PDB file of C-alpha atoms in Angstrom:
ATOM      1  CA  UNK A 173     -26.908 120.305  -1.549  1.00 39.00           C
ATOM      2  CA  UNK A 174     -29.029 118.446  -4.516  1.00 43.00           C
ATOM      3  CA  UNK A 175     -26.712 120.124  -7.342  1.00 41.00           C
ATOM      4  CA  UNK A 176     -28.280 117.652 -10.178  1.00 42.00           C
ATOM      5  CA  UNK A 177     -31.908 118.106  -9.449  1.00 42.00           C
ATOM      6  CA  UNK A 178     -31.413 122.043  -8.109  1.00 41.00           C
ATOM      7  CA  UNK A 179     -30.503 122.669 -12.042  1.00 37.00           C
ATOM      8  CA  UNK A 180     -32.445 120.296 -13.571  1.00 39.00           C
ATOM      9  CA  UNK A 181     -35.400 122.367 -12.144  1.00 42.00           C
ATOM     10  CA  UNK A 182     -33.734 125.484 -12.495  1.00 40.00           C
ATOM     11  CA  UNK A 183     -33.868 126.538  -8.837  1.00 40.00           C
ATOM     12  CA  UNK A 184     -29.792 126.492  -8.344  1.00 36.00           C
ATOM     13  CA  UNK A 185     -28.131 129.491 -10.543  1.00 36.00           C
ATOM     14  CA  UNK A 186     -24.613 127.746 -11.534  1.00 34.00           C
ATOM     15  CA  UNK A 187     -21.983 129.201  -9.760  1.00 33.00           C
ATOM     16  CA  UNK A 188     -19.613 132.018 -10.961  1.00 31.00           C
ATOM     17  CA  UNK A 189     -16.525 131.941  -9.186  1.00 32.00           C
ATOM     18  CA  UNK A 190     -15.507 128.383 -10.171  1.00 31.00           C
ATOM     19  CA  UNK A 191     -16.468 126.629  -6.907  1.00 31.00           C
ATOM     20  CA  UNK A 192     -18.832 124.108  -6.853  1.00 31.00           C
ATOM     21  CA  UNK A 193     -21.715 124.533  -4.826  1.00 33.00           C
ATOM     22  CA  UNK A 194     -21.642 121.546  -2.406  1.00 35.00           C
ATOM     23  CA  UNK A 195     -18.006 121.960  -0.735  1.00 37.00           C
ATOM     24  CA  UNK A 196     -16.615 120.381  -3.737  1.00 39.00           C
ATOM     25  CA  UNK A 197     -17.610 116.821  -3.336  1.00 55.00           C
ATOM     26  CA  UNK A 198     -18.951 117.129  -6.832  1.00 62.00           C
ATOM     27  CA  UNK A 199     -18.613 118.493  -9.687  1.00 56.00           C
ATOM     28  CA  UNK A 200     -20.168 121.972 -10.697  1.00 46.00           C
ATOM     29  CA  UNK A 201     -22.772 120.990 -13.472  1.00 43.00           C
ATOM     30  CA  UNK A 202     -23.569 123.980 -14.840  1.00 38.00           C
ATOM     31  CA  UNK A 203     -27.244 125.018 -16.530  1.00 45.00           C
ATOM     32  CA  UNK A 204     -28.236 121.101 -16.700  1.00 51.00           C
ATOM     33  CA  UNK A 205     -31.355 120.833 -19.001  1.00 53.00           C
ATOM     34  CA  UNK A 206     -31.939 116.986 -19.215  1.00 80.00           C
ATOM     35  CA  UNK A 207     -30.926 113.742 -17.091  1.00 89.00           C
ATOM     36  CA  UNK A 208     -28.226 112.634 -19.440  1.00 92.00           C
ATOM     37  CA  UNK A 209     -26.515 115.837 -19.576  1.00 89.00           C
ATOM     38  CA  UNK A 210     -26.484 115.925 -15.393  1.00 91.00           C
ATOM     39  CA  UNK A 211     -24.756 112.204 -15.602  1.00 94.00           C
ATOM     40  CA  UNK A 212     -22.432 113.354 -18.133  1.00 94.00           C
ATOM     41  CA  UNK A 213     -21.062 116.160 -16.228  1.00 90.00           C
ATOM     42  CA  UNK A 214     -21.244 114.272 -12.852  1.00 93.00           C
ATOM     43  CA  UNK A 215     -18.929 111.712 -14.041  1.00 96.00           C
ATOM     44  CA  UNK A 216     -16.748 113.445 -16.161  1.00 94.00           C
ATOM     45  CA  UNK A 217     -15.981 115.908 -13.292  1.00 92.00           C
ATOM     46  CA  UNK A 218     -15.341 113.326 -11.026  1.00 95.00           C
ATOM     47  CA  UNK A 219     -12.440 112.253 -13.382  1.00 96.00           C
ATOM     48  CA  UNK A 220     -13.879 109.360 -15.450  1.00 97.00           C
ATOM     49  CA  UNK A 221     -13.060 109.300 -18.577  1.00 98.00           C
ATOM     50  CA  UNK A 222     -15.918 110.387 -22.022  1.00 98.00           C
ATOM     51  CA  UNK A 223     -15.216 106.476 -22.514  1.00 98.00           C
ATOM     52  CA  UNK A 224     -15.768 105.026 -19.020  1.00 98.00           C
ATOM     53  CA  UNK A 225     -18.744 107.987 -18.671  1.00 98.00           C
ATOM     54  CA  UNK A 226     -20.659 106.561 -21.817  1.00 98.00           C
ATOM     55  CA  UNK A 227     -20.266 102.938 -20.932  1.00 98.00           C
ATOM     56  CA  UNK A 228     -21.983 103.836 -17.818  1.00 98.00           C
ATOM     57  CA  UNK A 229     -24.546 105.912 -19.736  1.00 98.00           C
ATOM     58  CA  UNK A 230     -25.469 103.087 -22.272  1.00 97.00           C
ATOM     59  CA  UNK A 231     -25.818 100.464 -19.556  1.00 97.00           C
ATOM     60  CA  UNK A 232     -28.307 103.256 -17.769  1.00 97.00           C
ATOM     61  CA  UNK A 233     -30.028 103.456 -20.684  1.00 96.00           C
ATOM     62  CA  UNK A 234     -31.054  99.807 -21.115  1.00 96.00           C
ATOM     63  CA  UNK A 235     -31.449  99.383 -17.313  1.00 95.00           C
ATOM     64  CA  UNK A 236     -34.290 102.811 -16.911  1.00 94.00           C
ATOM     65  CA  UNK A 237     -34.040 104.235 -19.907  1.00 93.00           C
ATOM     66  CA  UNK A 238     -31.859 106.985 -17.574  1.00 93.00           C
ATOM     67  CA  UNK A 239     -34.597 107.944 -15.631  1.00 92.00           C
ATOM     68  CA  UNK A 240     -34.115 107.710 -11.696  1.00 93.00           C
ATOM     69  CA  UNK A 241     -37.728 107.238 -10.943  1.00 90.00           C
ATOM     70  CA  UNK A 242     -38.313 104.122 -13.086  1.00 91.00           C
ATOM     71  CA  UNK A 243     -39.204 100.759 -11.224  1.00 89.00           C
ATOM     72  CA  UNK A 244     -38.669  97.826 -13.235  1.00 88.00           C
ATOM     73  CA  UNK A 245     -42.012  96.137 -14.347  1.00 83.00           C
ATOM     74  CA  UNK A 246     -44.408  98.691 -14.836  1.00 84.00           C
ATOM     75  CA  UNK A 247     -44.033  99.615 -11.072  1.00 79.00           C
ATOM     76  CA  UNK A 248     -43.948  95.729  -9.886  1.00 79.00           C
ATOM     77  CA  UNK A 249     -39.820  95.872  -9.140  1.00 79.00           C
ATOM     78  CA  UNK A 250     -37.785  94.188  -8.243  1.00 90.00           C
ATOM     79  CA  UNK A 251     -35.234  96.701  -9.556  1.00 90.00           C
ATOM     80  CA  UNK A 252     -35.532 100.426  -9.104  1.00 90.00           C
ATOM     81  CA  UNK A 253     -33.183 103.084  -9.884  1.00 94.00           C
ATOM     82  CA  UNK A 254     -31.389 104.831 -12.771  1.00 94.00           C
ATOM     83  CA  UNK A 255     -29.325 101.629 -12.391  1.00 94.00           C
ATOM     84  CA  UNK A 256     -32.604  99.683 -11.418  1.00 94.00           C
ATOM     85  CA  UNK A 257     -30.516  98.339  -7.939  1.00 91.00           C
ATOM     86  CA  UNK A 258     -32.612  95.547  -6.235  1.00 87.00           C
ATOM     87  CA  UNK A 259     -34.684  94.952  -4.299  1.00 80.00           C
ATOM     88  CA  UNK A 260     -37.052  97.643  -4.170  1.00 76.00           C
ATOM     89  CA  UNK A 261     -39.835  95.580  -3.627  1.00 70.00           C
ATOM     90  CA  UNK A 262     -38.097  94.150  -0.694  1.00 73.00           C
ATOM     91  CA  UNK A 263     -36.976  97.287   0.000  1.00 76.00           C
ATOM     92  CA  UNK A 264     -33.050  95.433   0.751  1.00 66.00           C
ATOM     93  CA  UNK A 265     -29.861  94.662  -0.623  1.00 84.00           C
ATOM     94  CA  UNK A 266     -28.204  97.359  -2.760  1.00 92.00           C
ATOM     95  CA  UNK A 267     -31.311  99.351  -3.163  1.00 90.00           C
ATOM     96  CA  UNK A 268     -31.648  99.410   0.739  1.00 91.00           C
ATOM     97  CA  UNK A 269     -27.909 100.899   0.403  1.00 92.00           C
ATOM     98  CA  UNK A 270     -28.814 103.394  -1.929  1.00 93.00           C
ATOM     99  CA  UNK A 271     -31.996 104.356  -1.198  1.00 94.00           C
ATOM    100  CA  UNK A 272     -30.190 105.060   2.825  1.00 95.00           C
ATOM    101  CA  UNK A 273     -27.927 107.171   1.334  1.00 96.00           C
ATOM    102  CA  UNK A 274     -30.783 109.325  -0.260  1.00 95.00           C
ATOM    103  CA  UNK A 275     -32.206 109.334   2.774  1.00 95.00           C
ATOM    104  CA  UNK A 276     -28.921 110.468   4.864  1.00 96.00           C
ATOM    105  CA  UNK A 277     -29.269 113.445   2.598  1.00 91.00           C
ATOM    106  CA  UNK A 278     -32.722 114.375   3.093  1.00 94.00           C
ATOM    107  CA  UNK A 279     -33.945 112.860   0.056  1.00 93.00           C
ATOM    108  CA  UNK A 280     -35.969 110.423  -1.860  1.00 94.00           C
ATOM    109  CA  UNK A 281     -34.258 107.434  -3.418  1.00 93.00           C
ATOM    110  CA  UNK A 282     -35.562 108.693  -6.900  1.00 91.00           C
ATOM    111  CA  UNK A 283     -33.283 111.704  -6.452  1.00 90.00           C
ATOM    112  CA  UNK A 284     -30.960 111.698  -9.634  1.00 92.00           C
ATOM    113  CA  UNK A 285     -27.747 113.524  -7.733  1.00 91.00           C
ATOM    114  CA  UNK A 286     -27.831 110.853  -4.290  1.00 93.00           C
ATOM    115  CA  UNK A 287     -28.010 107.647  -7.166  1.00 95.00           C
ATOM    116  CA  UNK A 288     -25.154 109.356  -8.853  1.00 95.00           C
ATOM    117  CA  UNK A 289     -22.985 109.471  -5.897  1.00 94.00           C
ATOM    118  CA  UNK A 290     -24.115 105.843  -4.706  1.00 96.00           C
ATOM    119  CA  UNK A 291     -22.976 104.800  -7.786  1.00 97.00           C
ATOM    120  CA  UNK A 292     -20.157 106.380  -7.908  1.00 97.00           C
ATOM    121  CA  UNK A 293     -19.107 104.897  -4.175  1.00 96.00           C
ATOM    122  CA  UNK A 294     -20.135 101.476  -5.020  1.00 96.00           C
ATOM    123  CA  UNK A 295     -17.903 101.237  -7.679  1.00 97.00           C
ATOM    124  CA  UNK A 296     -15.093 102.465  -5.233  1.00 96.00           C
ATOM    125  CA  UNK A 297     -15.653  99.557  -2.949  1.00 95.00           C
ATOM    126  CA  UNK A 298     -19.209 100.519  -1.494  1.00 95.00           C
ATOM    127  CA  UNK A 299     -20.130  97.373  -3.033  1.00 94.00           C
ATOM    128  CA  UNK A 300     -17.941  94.688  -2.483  1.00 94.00           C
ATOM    129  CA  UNK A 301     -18.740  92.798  -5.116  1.00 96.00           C
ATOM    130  CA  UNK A 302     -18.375  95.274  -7.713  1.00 96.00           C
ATOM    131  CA  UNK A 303     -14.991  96.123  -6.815  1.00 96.00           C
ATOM    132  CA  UNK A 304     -13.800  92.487  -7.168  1.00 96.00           C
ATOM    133  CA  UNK A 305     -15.022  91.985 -10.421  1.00 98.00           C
ATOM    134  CA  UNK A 306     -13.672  95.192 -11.404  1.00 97.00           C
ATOM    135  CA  UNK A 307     -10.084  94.284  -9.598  1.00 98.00           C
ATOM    136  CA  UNK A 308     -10.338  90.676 -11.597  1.00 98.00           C
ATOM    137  CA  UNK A 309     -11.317  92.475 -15.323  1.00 98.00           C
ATOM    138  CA  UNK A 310      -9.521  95.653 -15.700  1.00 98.00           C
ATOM    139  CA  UNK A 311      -7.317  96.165 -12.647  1.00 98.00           C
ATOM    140  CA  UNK A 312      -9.649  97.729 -10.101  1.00 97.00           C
ATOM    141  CA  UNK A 313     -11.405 101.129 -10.322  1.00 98.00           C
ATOM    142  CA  UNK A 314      -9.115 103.209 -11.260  1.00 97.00           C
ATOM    143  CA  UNK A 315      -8.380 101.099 -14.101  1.00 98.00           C
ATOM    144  CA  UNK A 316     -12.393 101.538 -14.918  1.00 98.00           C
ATOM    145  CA  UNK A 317     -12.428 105.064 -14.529  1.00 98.00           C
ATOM    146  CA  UNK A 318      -9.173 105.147 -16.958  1.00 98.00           C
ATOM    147  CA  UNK A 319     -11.128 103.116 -19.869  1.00 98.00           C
ATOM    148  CA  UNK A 320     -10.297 104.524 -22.815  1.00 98.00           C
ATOM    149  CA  UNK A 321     -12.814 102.186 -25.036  1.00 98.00           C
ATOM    150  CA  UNK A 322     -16.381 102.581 -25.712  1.00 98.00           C
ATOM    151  CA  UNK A 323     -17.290  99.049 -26.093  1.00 98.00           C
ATOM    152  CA  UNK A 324     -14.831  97.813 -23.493  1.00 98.00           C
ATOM    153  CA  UNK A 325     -16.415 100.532 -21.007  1.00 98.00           C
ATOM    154  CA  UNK A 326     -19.722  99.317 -21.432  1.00 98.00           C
ATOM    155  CA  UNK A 327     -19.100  95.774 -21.404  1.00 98.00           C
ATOM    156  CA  UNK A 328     -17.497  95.772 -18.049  1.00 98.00           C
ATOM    157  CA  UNK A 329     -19.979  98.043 -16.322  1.00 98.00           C
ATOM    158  CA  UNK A 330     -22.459  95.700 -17.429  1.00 98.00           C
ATOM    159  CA  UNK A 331     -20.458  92.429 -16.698  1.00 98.00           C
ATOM    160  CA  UNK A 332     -19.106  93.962 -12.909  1.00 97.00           C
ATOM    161  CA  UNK A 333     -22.208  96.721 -11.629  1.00 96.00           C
ATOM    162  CA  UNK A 334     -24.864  95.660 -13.162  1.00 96.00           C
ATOM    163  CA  UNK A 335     -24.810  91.931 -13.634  1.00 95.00           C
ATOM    164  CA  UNK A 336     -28.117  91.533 -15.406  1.00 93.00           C
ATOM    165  CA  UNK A 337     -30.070  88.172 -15.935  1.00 90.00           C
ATOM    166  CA  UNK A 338     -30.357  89.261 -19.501  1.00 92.00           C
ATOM    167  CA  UNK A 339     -27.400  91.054 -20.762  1.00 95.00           C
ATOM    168  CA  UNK A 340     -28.736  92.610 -24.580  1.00 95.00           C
ATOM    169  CA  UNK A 341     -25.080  93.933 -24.372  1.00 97.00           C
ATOM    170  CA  UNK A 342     -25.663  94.897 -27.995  1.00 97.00           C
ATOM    171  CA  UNK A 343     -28.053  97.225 -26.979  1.00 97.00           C
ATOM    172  CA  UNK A 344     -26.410  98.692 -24.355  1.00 97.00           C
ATOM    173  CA  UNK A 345     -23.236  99.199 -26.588  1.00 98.00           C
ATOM    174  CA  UNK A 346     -25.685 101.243 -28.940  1.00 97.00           C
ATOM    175  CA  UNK A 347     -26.652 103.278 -26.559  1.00 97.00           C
ATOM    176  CA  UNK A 348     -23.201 103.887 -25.031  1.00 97.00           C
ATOM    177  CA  UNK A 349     -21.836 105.117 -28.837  1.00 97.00           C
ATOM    178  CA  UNK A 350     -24.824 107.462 -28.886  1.00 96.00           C
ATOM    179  CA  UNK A 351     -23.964 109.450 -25.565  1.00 96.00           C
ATOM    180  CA  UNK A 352     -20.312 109.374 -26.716  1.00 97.00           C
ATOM    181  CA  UNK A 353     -21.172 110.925 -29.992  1.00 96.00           C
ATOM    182  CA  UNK A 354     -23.965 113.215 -28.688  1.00 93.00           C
ATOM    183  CA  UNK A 355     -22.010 114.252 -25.336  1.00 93.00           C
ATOM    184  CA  UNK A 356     -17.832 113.907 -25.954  1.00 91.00           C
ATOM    185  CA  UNK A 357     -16.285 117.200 -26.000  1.00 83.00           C
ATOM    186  CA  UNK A 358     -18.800 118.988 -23.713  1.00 74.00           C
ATOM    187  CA  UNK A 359     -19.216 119.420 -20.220  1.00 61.00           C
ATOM    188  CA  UNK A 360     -23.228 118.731 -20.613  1.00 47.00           C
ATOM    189  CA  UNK A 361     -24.010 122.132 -21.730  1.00 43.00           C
ATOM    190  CA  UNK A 362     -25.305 121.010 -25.152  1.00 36.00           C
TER     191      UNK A 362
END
């Protein structure tokens, strides 16, 4: 079940009996009214800490402005994705990944809830590489999930998921503080 996008649009009444409504693989997101507020909850009901959640967020933020649907260069790629994975325009490597996993589901790859939980199993080892530059920097991804620093959060999402050519890590820090300030304390219903 699309939890993320069924509230986003409004179509999915949240639940009432405390279950969630996909078997509870993931967390019950309540009445979701914008993107951020749907990663927020994802993440922070899959255990990860407001810290680890908004280093995430900020690095989302400078990657697609946290929009699923974006493709990097005015629609020219190579990067797609709320993460902007690669290759779209290839259609291979960790986009392929991702974008099969959507598809194993029934969906699109611009669907917000199958990135969420691609991203979520990459950093558990879906990805090898991700996992052992998150074993080498903070202990592995447990470790990650445990962050309890802003900055340090979003530095080593950047640094071990996202790897970008151009890092404007202060930018992404920025953003990070903002969803922590704007989002810690809630469960996304804002």
């Amino acid at each position: 079940k699309d939890v993320v996008n069924d509230y986003l649009n409004g179509s999915t009444p949240a639940p009432t009996d405390g279950t969630t409504p996909n078997n509870g693989t993931n967390p019950d997101i309540g009445d979701i009214t914008d993107t951020a507020q749907a990663v927020w909850t994802f993440f922070t009901g899959k255990g990860y800490t407001p810290e680890a959640t908004a280093g995430i967020m900020g690095n989302m933020e400078a990657e697609s402005g946290v929009d699923p649907t974006r493709i990097q260069n005015k629609g020219k790629g190579p990067a797609a994705g709320i993460c902007q994975w690669e290759s779209w325009r290839n259609k291979s490597m960790r986009w392929k990944g991702m974008a099969d996993y959507a598809a194993s589901k029934g969906k699109d790859w611009q669907d917000l809830q199958s990135q969420l939980e691609w991203l979520d199993m990459e950093l558990q080892g879906k990805d090898p590489s991700t996992l052992s530059y998150l074993k080498k920097r903070v202990g592995g991804f447990e470790a990650f999930k445990s962050l309890t620093s802003v900055d340090k959060a979003t530095t080593e999402f950047m640094k071990c998921f996202e790897r970008p050519g151009v890092e404007h890590l202060d930018r992404r820090l920025k953003s990070a503080r903002d969803f922590y300030s704007r989002l810690n304390g809630t469960s996304g219903n804002i």
